[in-house]
XYZ file of C-alpha atoms in Angstrom:
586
model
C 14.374 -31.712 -102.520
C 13.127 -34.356 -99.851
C 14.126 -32.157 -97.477
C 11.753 -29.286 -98.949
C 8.610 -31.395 -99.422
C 8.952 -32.417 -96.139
C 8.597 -29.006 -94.574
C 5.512 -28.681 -97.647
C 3.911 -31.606 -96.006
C 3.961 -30.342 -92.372
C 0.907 -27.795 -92.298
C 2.299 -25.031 -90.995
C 4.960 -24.729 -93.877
C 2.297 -25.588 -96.655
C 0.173 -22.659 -95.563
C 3.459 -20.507 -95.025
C 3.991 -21.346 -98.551
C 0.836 -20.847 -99.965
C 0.595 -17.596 -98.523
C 3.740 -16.268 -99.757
C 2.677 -16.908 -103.146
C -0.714 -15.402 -102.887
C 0.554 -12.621 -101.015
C 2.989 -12.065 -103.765
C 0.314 -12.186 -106.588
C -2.300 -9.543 -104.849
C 0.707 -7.252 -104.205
C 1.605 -7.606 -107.603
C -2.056 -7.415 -108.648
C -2.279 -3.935 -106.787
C 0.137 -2.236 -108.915
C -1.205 -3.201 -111.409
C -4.792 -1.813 -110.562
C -3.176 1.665 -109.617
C -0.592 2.139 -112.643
C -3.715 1.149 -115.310
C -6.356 2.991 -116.401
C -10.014 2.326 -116.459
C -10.560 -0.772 -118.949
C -13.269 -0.848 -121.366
C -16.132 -2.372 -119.438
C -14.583 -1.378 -116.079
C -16.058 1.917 -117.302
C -19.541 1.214 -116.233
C -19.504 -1.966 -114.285
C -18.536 -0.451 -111.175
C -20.784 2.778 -111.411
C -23.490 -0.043 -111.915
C -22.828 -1.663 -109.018
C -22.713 1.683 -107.072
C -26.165 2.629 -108.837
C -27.698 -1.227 -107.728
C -26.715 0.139 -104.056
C -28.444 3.123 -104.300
C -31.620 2.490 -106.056
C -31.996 -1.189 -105.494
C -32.683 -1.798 -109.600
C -31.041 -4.254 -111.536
C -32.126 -2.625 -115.431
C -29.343 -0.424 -115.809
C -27.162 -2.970 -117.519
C -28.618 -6.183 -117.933
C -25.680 -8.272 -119.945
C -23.631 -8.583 -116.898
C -25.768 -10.588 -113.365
C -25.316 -7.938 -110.236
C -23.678 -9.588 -108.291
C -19.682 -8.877 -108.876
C -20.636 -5.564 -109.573
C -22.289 -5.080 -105.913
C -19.031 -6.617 -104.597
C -16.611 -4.409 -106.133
C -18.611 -1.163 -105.685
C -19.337 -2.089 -101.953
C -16.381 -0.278 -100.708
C -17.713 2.983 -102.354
C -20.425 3.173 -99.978
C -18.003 4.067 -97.262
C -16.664 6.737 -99.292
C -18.353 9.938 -100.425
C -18.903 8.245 -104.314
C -21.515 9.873 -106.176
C -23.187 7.895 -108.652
C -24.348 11.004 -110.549
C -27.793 9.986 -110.801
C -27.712 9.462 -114.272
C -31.022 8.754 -116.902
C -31.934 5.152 -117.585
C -29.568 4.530 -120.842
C -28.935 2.154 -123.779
C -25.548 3.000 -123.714
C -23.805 1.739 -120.960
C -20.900 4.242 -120.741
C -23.143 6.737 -120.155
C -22.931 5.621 -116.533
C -19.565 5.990 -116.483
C -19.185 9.623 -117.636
C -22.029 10.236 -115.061
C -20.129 8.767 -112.658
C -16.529 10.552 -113.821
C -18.299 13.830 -113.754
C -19.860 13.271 -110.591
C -15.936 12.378 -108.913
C -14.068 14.198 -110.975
C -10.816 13.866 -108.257
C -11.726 10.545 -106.666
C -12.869 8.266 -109.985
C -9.525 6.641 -109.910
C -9.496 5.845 -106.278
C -12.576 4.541 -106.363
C -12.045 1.789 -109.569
C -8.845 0.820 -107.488
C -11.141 0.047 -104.422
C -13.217 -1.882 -106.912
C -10.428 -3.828 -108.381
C -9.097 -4.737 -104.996
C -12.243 -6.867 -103.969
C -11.709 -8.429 -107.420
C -7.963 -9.344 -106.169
C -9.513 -10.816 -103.087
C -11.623 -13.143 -105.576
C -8.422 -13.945 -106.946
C -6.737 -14.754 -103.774
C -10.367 -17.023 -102.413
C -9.673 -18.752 -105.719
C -6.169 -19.355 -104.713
C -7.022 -20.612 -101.448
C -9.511 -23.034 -102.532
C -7.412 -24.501 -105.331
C -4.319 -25.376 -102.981
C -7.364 -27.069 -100.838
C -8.573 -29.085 -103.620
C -5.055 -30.011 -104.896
C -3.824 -30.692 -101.912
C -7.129 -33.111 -101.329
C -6.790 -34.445 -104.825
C -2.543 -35.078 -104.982
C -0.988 -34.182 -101.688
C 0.746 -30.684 -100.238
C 3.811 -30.505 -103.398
C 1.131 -30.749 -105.906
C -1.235 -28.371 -104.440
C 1.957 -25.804 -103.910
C 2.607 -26.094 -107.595
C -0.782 -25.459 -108.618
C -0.950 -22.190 -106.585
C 2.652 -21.166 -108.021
C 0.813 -21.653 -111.368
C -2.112 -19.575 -110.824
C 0.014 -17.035 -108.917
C 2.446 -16.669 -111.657
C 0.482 -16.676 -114.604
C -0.126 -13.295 -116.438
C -2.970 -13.774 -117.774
C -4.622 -14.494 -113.856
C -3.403 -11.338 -112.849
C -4.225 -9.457 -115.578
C -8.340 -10.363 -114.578
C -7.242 -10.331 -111.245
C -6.563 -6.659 -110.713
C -9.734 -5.386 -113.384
C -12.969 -4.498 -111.781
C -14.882 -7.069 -114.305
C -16.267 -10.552 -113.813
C -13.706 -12.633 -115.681
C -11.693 -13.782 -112.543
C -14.290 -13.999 -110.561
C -16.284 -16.752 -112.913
C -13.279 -18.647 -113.225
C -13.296 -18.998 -108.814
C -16.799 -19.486 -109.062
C -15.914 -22.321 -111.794
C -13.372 -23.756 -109.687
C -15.802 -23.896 -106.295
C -18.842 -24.949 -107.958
C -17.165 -28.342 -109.590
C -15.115 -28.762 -106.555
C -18.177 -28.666 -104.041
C -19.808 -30.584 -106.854
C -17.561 -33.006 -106.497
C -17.829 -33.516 -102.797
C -21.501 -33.916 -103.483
C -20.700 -37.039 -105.551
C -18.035 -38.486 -103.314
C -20.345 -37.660 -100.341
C -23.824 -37.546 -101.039
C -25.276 -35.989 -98.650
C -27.675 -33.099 -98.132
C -24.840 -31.075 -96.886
C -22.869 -31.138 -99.803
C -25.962 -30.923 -102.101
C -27.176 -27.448 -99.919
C -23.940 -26.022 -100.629
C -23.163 -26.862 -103.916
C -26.591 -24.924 -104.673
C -25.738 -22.321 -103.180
C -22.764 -21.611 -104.920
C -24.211 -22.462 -108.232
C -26.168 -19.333 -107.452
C -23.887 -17.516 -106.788
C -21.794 -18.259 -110.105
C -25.432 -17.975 -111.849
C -25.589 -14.373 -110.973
C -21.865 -13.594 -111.522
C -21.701 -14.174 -115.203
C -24.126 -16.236 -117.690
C -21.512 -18.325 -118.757
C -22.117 -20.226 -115.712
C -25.193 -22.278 -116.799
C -22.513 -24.151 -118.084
C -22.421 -25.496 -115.181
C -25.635 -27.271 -114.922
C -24.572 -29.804 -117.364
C -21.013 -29.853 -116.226
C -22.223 -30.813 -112.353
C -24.304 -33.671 -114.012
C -21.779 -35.295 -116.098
C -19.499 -35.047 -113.065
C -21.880 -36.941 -111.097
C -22.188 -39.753 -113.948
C -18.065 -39.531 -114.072
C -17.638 -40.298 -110.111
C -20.499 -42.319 -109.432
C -21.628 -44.823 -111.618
C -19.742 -48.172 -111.636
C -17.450 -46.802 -109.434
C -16.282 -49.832 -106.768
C -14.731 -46.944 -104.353
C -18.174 -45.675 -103.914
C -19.552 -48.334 -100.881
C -22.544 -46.148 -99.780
C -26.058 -47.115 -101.496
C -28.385 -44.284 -101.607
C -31.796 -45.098 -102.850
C -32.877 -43.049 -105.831
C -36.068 -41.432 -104.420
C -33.190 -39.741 -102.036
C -30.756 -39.080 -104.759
C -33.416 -37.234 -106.721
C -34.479 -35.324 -103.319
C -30.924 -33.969 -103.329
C -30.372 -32.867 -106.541
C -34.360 -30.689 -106.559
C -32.911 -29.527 -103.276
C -29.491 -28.619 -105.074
C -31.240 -26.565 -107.744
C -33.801 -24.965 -105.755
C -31.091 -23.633 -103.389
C -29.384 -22.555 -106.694
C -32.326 -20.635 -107.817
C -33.361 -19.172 -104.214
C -30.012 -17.579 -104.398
C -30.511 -16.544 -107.939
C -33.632 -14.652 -107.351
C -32.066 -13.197 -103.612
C -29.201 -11.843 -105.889
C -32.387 -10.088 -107.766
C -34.295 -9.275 -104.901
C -36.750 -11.367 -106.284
C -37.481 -8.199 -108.389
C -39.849 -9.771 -111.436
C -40.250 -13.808 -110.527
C -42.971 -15.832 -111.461
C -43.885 -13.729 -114.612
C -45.747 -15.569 -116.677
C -44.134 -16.489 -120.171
C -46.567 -14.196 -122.192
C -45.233 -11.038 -120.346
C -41.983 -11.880 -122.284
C -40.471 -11.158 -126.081
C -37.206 -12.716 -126.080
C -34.955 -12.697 -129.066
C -32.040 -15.497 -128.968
C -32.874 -18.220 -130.593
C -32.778 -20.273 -127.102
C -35.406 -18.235 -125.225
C -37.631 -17.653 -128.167
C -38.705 -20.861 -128.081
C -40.827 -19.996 -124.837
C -42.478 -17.931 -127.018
C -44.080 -20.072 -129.498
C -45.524 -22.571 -127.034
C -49.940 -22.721 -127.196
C -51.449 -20.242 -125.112
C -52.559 -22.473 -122.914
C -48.702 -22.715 -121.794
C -48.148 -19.274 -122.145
C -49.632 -18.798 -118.581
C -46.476 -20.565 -116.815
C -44.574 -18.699 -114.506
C -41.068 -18.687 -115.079
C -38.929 -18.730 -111.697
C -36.438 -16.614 -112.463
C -36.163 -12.652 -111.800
C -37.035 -10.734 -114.818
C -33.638 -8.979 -115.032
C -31.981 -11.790 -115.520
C -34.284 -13.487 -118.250
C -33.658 -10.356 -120.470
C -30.173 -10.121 -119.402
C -29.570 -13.798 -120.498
C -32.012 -13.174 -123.525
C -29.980 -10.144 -124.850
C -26.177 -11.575 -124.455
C -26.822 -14.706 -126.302
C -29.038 -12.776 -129.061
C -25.615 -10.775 -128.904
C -23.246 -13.537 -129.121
C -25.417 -14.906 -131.872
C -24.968 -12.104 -133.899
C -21.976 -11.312 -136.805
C -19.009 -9.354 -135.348
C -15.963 -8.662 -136.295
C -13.073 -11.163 -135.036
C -9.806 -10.706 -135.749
C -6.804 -13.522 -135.673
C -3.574 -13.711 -137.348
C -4.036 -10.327 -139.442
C -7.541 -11.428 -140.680
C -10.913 -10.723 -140.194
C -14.458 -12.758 -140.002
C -17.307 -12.236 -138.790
C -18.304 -15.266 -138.156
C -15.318 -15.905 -136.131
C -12.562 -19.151 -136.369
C -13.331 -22.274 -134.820
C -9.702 -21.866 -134.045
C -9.677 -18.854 -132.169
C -9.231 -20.282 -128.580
C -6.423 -23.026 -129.182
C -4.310 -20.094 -131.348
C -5.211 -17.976 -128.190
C -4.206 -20.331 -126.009
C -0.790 -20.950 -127.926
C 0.126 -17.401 -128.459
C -1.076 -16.126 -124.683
C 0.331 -18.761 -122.362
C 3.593 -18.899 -120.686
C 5.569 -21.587 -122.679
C 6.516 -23.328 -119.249
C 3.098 -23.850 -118.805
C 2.526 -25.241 -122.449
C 5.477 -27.649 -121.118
C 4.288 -28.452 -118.125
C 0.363 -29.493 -120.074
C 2.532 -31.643 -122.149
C 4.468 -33.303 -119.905
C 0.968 -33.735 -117.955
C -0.560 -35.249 -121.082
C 1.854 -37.960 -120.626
C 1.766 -38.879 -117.323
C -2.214 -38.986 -117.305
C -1.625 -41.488 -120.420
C 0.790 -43.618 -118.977
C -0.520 -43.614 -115.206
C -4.281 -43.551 -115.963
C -5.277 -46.907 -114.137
C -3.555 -45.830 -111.230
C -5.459 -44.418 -108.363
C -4.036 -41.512 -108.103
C -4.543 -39.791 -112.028
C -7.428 -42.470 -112.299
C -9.723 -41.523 -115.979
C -13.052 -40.158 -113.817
C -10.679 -37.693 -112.324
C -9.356 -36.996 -115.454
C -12.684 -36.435 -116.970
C -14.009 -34.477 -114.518
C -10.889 -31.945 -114.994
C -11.245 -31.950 -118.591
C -15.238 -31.422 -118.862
C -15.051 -27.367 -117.949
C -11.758 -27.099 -119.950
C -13.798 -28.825 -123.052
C -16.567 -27.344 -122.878
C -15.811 -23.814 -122.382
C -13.517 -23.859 -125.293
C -15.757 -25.858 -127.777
C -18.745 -23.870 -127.206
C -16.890 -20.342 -127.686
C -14.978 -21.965 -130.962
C -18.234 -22.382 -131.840
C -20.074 -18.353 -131.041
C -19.537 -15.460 -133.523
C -18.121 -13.554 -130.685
C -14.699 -14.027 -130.219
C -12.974 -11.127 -128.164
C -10.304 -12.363 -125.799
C -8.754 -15.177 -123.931
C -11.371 -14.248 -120.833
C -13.996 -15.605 -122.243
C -12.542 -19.055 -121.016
C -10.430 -17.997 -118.248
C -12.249 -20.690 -116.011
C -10.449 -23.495 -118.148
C -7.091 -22.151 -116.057
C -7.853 -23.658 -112.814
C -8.759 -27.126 -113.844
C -5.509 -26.772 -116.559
C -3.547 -25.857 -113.351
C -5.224 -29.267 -111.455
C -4.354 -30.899 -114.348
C -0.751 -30.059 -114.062
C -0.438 -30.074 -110.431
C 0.600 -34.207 -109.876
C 3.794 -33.702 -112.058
C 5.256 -32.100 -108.362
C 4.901 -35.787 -107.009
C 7.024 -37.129 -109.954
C 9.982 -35.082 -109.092
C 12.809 -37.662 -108.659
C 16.246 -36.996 -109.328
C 17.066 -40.802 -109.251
C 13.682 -42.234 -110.818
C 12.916 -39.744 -113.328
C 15.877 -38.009 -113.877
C 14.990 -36.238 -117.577
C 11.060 -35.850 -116.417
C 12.610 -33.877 -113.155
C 14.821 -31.519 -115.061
C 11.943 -30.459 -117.540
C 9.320 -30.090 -114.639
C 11.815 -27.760 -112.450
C 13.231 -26.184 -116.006
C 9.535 -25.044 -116.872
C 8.453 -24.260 -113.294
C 11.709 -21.311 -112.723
C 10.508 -19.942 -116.083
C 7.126 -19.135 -115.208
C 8.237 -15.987 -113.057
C 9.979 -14.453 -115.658
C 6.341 -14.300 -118.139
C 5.596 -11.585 -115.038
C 8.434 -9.438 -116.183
C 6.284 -6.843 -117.908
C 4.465 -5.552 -115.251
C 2.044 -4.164 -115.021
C 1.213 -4.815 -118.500
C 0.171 -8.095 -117.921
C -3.206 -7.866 -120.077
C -0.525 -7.582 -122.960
C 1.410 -10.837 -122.189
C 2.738 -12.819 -125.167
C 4.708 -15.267 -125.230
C 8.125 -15.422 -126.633
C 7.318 -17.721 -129.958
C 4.031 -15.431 -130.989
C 6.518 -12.152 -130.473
C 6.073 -11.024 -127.279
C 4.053 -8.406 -126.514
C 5.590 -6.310 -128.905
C 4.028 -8.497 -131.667
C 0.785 -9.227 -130.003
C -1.255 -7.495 -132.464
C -0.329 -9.072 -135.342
C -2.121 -12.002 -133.583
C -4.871 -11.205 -131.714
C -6.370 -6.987 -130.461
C -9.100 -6.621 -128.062
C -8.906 -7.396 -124.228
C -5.969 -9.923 -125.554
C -3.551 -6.564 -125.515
C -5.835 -3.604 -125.480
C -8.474 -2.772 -123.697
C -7.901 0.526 -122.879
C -5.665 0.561 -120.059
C -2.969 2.978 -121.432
C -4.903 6.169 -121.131
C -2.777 7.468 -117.939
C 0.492 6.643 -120.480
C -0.726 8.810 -123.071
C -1.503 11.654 -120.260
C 2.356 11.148 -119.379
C 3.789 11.125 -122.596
C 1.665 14.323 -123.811
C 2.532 16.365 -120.911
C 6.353 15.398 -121.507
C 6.266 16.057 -125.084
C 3.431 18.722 -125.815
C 1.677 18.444 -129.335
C -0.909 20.865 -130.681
C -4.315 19.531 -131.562
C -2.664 15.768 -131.982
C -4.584 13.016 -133.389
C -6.178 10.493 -131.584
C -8.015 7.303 -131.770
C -8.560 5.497 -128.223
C -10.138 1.956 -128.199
C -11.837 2.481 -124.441
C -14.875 3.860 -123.063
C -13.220 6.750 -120.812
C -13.600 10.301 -122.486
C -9.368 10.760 -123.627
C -10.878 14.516 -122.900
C -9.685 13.346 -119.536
C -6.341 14.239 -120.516
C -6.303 17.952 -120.825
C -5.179 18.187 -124.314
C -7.068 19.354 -127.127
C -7.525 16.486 -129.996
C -8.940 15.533 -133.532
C -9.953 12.616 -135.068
C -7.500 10.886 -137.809
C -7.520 10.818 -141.123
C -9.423 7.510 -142.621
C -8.198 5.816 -145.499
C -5.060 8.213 -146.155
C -2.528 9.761 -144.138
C -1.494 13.064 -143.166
C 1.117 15.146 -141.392
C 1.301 15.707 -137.706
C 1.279 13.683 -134.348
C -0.825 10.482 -133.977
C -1.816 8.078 -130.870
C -3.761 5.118 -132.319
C -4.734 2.014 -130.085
C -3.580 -1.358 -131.048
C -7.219 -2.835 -131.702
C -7.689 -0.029 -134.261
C -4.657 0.009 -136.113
C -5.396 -3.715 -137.012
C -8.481 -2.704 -138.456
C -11.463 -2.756 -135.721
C -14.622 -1.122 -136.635
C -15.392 1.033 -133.669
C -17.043 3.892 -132.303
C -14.048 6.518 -130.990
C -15.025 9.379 -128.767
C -14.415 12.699 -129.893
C -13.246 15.993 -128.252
C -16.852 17.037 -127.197
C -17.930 13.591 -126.007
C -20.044 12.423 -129.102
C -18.926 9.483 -131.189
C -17.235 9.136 -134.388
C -17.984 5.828 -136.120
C -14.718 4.300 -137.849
C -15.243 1.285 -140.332
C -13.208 -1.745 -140.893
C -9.748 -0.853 -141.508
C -10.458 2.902 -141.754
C -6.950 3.515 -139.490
C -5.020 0.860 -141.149
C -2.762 3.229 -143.394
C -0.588 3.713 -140.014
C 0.707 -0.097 -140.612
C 2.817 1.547 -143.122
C 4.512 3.488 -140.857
C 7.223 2.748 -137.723
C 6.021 4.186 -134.610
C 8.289 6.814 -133.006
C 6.942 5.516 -129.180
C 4.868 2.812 -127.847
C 2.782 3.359 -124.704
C 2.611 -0.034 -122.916
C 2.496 -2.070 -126.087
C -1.190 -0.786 -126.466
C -0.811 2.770 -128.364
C 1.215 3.441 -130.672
C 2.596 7.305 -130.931
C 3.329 8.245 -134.690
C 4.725 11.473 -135.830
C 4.359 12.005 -139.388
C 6.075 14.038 -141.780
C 4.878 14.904 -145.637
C 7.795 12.803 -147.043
C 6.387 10.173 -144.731
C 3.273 10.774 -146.618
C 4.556 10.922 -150.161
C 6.168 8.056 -149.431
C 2.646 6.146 -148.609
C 1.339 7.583 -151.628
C 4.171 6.613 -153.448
C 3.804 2.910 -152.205
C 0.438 2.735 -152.734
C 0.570 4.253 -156.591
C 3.489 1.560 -157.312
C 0.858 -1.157 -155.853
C -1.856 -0.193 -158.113
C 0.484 -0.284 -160.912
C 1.807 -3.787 -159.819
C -1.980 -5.012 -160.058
C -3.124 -3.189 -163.845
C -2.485 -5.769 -166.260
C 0.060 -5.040 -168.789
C -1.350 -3.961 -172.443
C-alpha cells in the first residue's frame, strides 16, 4: 500500500491513474449511448440545439437554457443533419419527429454524436474533481474520488444521455470550486472567473440559481473569523469584486442568448410562478424597469417553476401523490446508490465528527461540501415535482469530496478495522457497473435490484424510454400480429416496423403485450399511437398487468406479456373473489 501511494503521489502516476479511470468510464459511457435508444427528453433537446444553430432563436423550447443543447448538437453541423424545419410548437416532440423524419437513416448517429460531447462533460467534471481533491486532501484522496465518480451508475447513466443532468452537476462542481478560490484568494482573477462560469451554469439548467446563494454562504463559511485568512481587503474592494462577479455572470448569460430580448421593461411581461409574478404587481411607476436578462430565459425560468409548482403525479414505494413526499430524495438516494458508497458516506460521517478541529476535515470545509448537497435535496423534498434521482445529481460530486479523505486513513497498523471497510466498500463499487448498459436502471441489492426497481420508484429512475431498440429486437425474433403496446418515451414505437394497438384499460384481454415500467405502476400519460396521435391513459389505467408474470423483460424497462383467456378468467376470477371479500356479510 505505501508502495502504491507513493507512485499516486509522483505526478506522472496520479495523472496515469486518473486517466485510466476516466478513460474507462467514457468507453463505458459510449456503449452505452450506442446500445440505448433515444430517452424521453433526448427526443427534442438535441433537434433544439440543431434548430438554435440554424435559425439563431432560442423560443422553441424555453424550459431547458441553450446552452448544452448547442454543445451536443454542434457536431451535427459537420454532418448533413436536417433539422426538418419544423412549425413553432407547444409540444416539444414535435421537433423530434421533424427531425426523425427529416434523417430517417442517420437519427441514431446523430443522438450518439450528441451524447458523446455530454461524455466529454463527464470526463471535464472528472478532471476537475481529482484537481480539487487532490488540492483539498492530497493525490490518494483525489484518486478515490475519481474512482467514485467513474464507477458510479448513476454518473454514467447522465453521462452518456444527450440532456443537461451531468452537465449541471460539472457546472455545480466548477462553480463552488472556483468560488472557493475566490474566497481563499480574493482577487479579481478569481472573482472574473467564477462569473463566468456562473454563467455558464445559469444557461445550462435553472437549477443553477442555486448557486447564487450557495457562492455567498461559501464566502461567509471561509472567510469570516477565519485566522488562516492574513490578507485584509477593504470592503469598498470586496464589494467591487463581487458586482464584477455577477456582472460577468450575467454578460455571459445574455451572450448565451445573444442578447436576444434584454432590457425589456417589466410591463412587457405576464409571468405566472408565484416568484416572478411578483414583478408584476409592483406601481407603474416601477413597471418601467428594465430587467437585464434575455427574454427567453425570463419565460423559460417563469414557465418551469410555474411547472414545478404545479400537482403531478409522484410515485414512491407503490403509492401515488401529487403533491409529492418530502421523502422522495433520501428513499431515492437509499434505493439508487451503490451500497459501498452508502458505506463509504458513513464511515465519512465519522471521521468528519471525530477529526473536525483538525486542519485537514476542518467544519468550514465541511460546510461548504454540505451546502449544495443540502440544499439541492431540501428544496426538491420540498417541489411537487418529483421525477428522478437527476434532479440532484450535482449533490454527487461534493458526496464524492466528502468521501474522498477516508484514502488518507488507510492504515493497516493504525486503523486496522477502518482500512478493511474502506478497501471492502471501494472493490465493490465496480461490480454496481455490472448491468451495462442499463445503468439508468441501477438498484441496489437491498431495494431489489433492478429487477425490483419499480416497485420503488418509475420515471428516469428505471425508464425513460431507452428500451425501444430491445423491443425492435425481440419483435423481429418473435413476430406478433397487431401486439399491444404502451411505450413511456417520446420516439414514435412506429419506428419499429410492426403494426400495433393500444391496450386494454381497466381489464385485460388475450394476446401479446409490451408495457413500460412507468406505466404498469400506474403513470398517467399520453402514449403514442400507430398513426402518431396520442392516446391519453389515466392513473392506473394499465395496472391490471401487475396481476400477471411477464413472459420477457427488455432491459428491466418493458415488460413483454403474452396472455391467454384462462389468464384472463383467472383475473376476473380474482377480482370477483375480491369484491366478495369486501360486501359485508348479511
Amino acid at each position: 500500500m505505501t508502495s502504491l501511494t507513493q507512485r499516486i503521489q509522483n505526478p506522472r502516476g496520479f495523472w496515469l491513474v486518473i486517466s485510466i479511470l476516466l478513460l474507462f468510464q467514457f468507453c463505458l459511457g459510449l456503449y452505452s449511448a450506442q446500445k440505448l435508444s433515444v430517452t424521453h427528453d433526448e427526443y427534442w433537446h438535441l433537434p433544439v440545439g440543431l434548430l438554435g444553430w440554424k435559425t439563431g432563436r432560442f423560443d422553441y423550447d424555453r424550459l431547458n437554457p441553450p446552452l448544452i443543447r448547442s454543445w451536443s448538437a454542434l457536431p451535427l453541423l459537420f454532418t448533413s443533419a436536417r433539422t426538418g424545419n419544423p412549425e413553432h410548437s407547444s409540444d416539444p416532440a414535435d421537433y423530434g419527429d421533424a427531425f426523425l423524419k427529416a434523417n430517417p437513416k442517420q437519427d441514431h448517429h446523430y443522438y450518439v454524436l450528441g451524447r458523446t460531447m455530454i461524455l466529454i462533460l463527464a470526463t471535464a467534471s472528472g478532471l476537475l474533481l481529482a484537481i480539487w481533491a487532490r488540492e483539498l486532501f492530497g493525490a490518494p484522496a483525489a484518486c478515490l474520488a475519481v474512482f467514485l465518480w467513474t464507477m458510479s451508475p448513476n454518473i454514467l447513466a447522465n453521462a452518456a444521455l444527450g440532456t443537461q443532468d451531468l452537465a449541471i452537476a460539472g457546472f455545480f462542481l466548477a462553480t463552488v470550486y472556483c468560488g472557493w478560490k475566490f474566497a481563499l484568494q480574493d482577487s479579481w482573477k478569481w472573482a472574473l472567473i467564477t462569473g463566468a462560469v456562473l454563467g455558464l451554469a445559469q444557461i445550462t439548467k435553472y437549477t443553477a440559481i442555486l448557486l447564487v446563494p450557495i457562492l455567498i454562504l461559501q464566502w461567509f463559511l471561509l472567510r469570516i473569523k477565519n485566522p488562516e485568512i492574513k490578507t485584509e481587503t477593504a470592503k469598498k474592494t470586496i464589494l467591487a469584486r463581487w458586482g464584477a462577479l455577477f456582472l460577468v455572470s450575467c454578460l455571459v448569460l445574455n451572450a448565451g442568448y445573444l442578447f436576444q430580448g434584454s432590457f425589456q421593461p417589466i410591463r412587457d411581461y405576464q409571468f405566472h410562478s408565484s416568484e416572478l409574478k411578483i414583478l408584476n404587481q409592483l406601481p407603474k411607476a416601477l413597471q418601467s424597469i428594465p430587467l437585464p436578462l434575455p427574454q427567453d430565459y425570463l419565460l423559460g425560468f417563469d414557465l418551469q417553476r410555474y411547472i414545478m409548482q404545479q400537482s403531478h403525479p409522484t410515485y414512491l414505494d407503490m403509492e401515488w401523490r401529487l403533491t409529492g413526499f418530502r421523502s422522495y430524495y433520501v428513499y431515492t438516494l437509499i434505493y439508487k446508490l451503490p451500497h459501498g458508497i452508502q458505506l463509504l458516506l458513513i464511515l465519512a460521517a465519522f471521521q468528519w465528527i471525530k477529526l473536525r478541529r483538525t486542519t485537514l476535515l476542518s467544519l468550514r470545509l465541511l460546510g461548504v461540501l454540505l451546502t449544495p448537497v443540502l440544499l439541492l435535496v431540501g428544496i426538491a423534498s420540498l417541489s411537487n415535482n418529483q421525477l428522478g434521482l437527476r434532479y440532484i445529481l450535482p449533490v454527487m460530486p461534493f458526496l464524492f469530496l466528502l468521501i474522498a479523505p477516508l484514502a488518507e486513513l488507510i492504515d493497516r497498523e493504525k486503523h486496522k478495522a477502518l482500512t478493511v471497510a474502506i478497501i471492502v466498500a471501494v472493490l465493490s463499487l465496480p461490480f454496481s457497473l455490472r448491468f451495462a448498459p442499463d445503468h439508468l436502471a441501477y438498484f441496489n441489492e437491498l431495494s431489489g435490484g433492478p429487477e425490483n426497481g419499480s416497485f420503488h420508484l418509475i420515471d428516469s429512475n428505471i425508464d425513460w424510454g431507452q428500451d425501444l431498440y430491445r423491443l425492435k429486437a425481440y419483435l423481429e425474433e418473435h413476430p406478433v400480429d397487431n401486439p399491444g403496446l404502451a411505450y413511456f418515451g417520446t420516439i414514435p414505437p412506429s419506428t419499429l416496423g410492426t403494426a400495433y394497438r393500444v391496450p386494454p384499460e381497466l381489464h385485460p384481454e388475450p394476446g401479446t403485450y409490451a408495457i413500460s415500467a412507468s406505466l404498469l405502476q400506474g403513470r398517467p400519460y399520453s402514449i403514442r399511437k400507430m398513426d402518431g396521435s396520442r392516446h391519453n391513459l389515466g392513473t392506473d389505467a394499465l395496472g391490471y398487468f401487475r396481476f400477471f408474470e411477464p413472459t420477457e423483460r427488455l432491459g428491466y424497462s418493458i415488460d413483454v406479456y403474452e396472455l391467454t383467456p384462462e389468464d384472463v378468467y383467472r383475473w376476473q376470477n380474482a377480482v370477483n373473489q375480491a369484491r366478495m371479500g369486501l360486501m359485508p356479510s348479511r
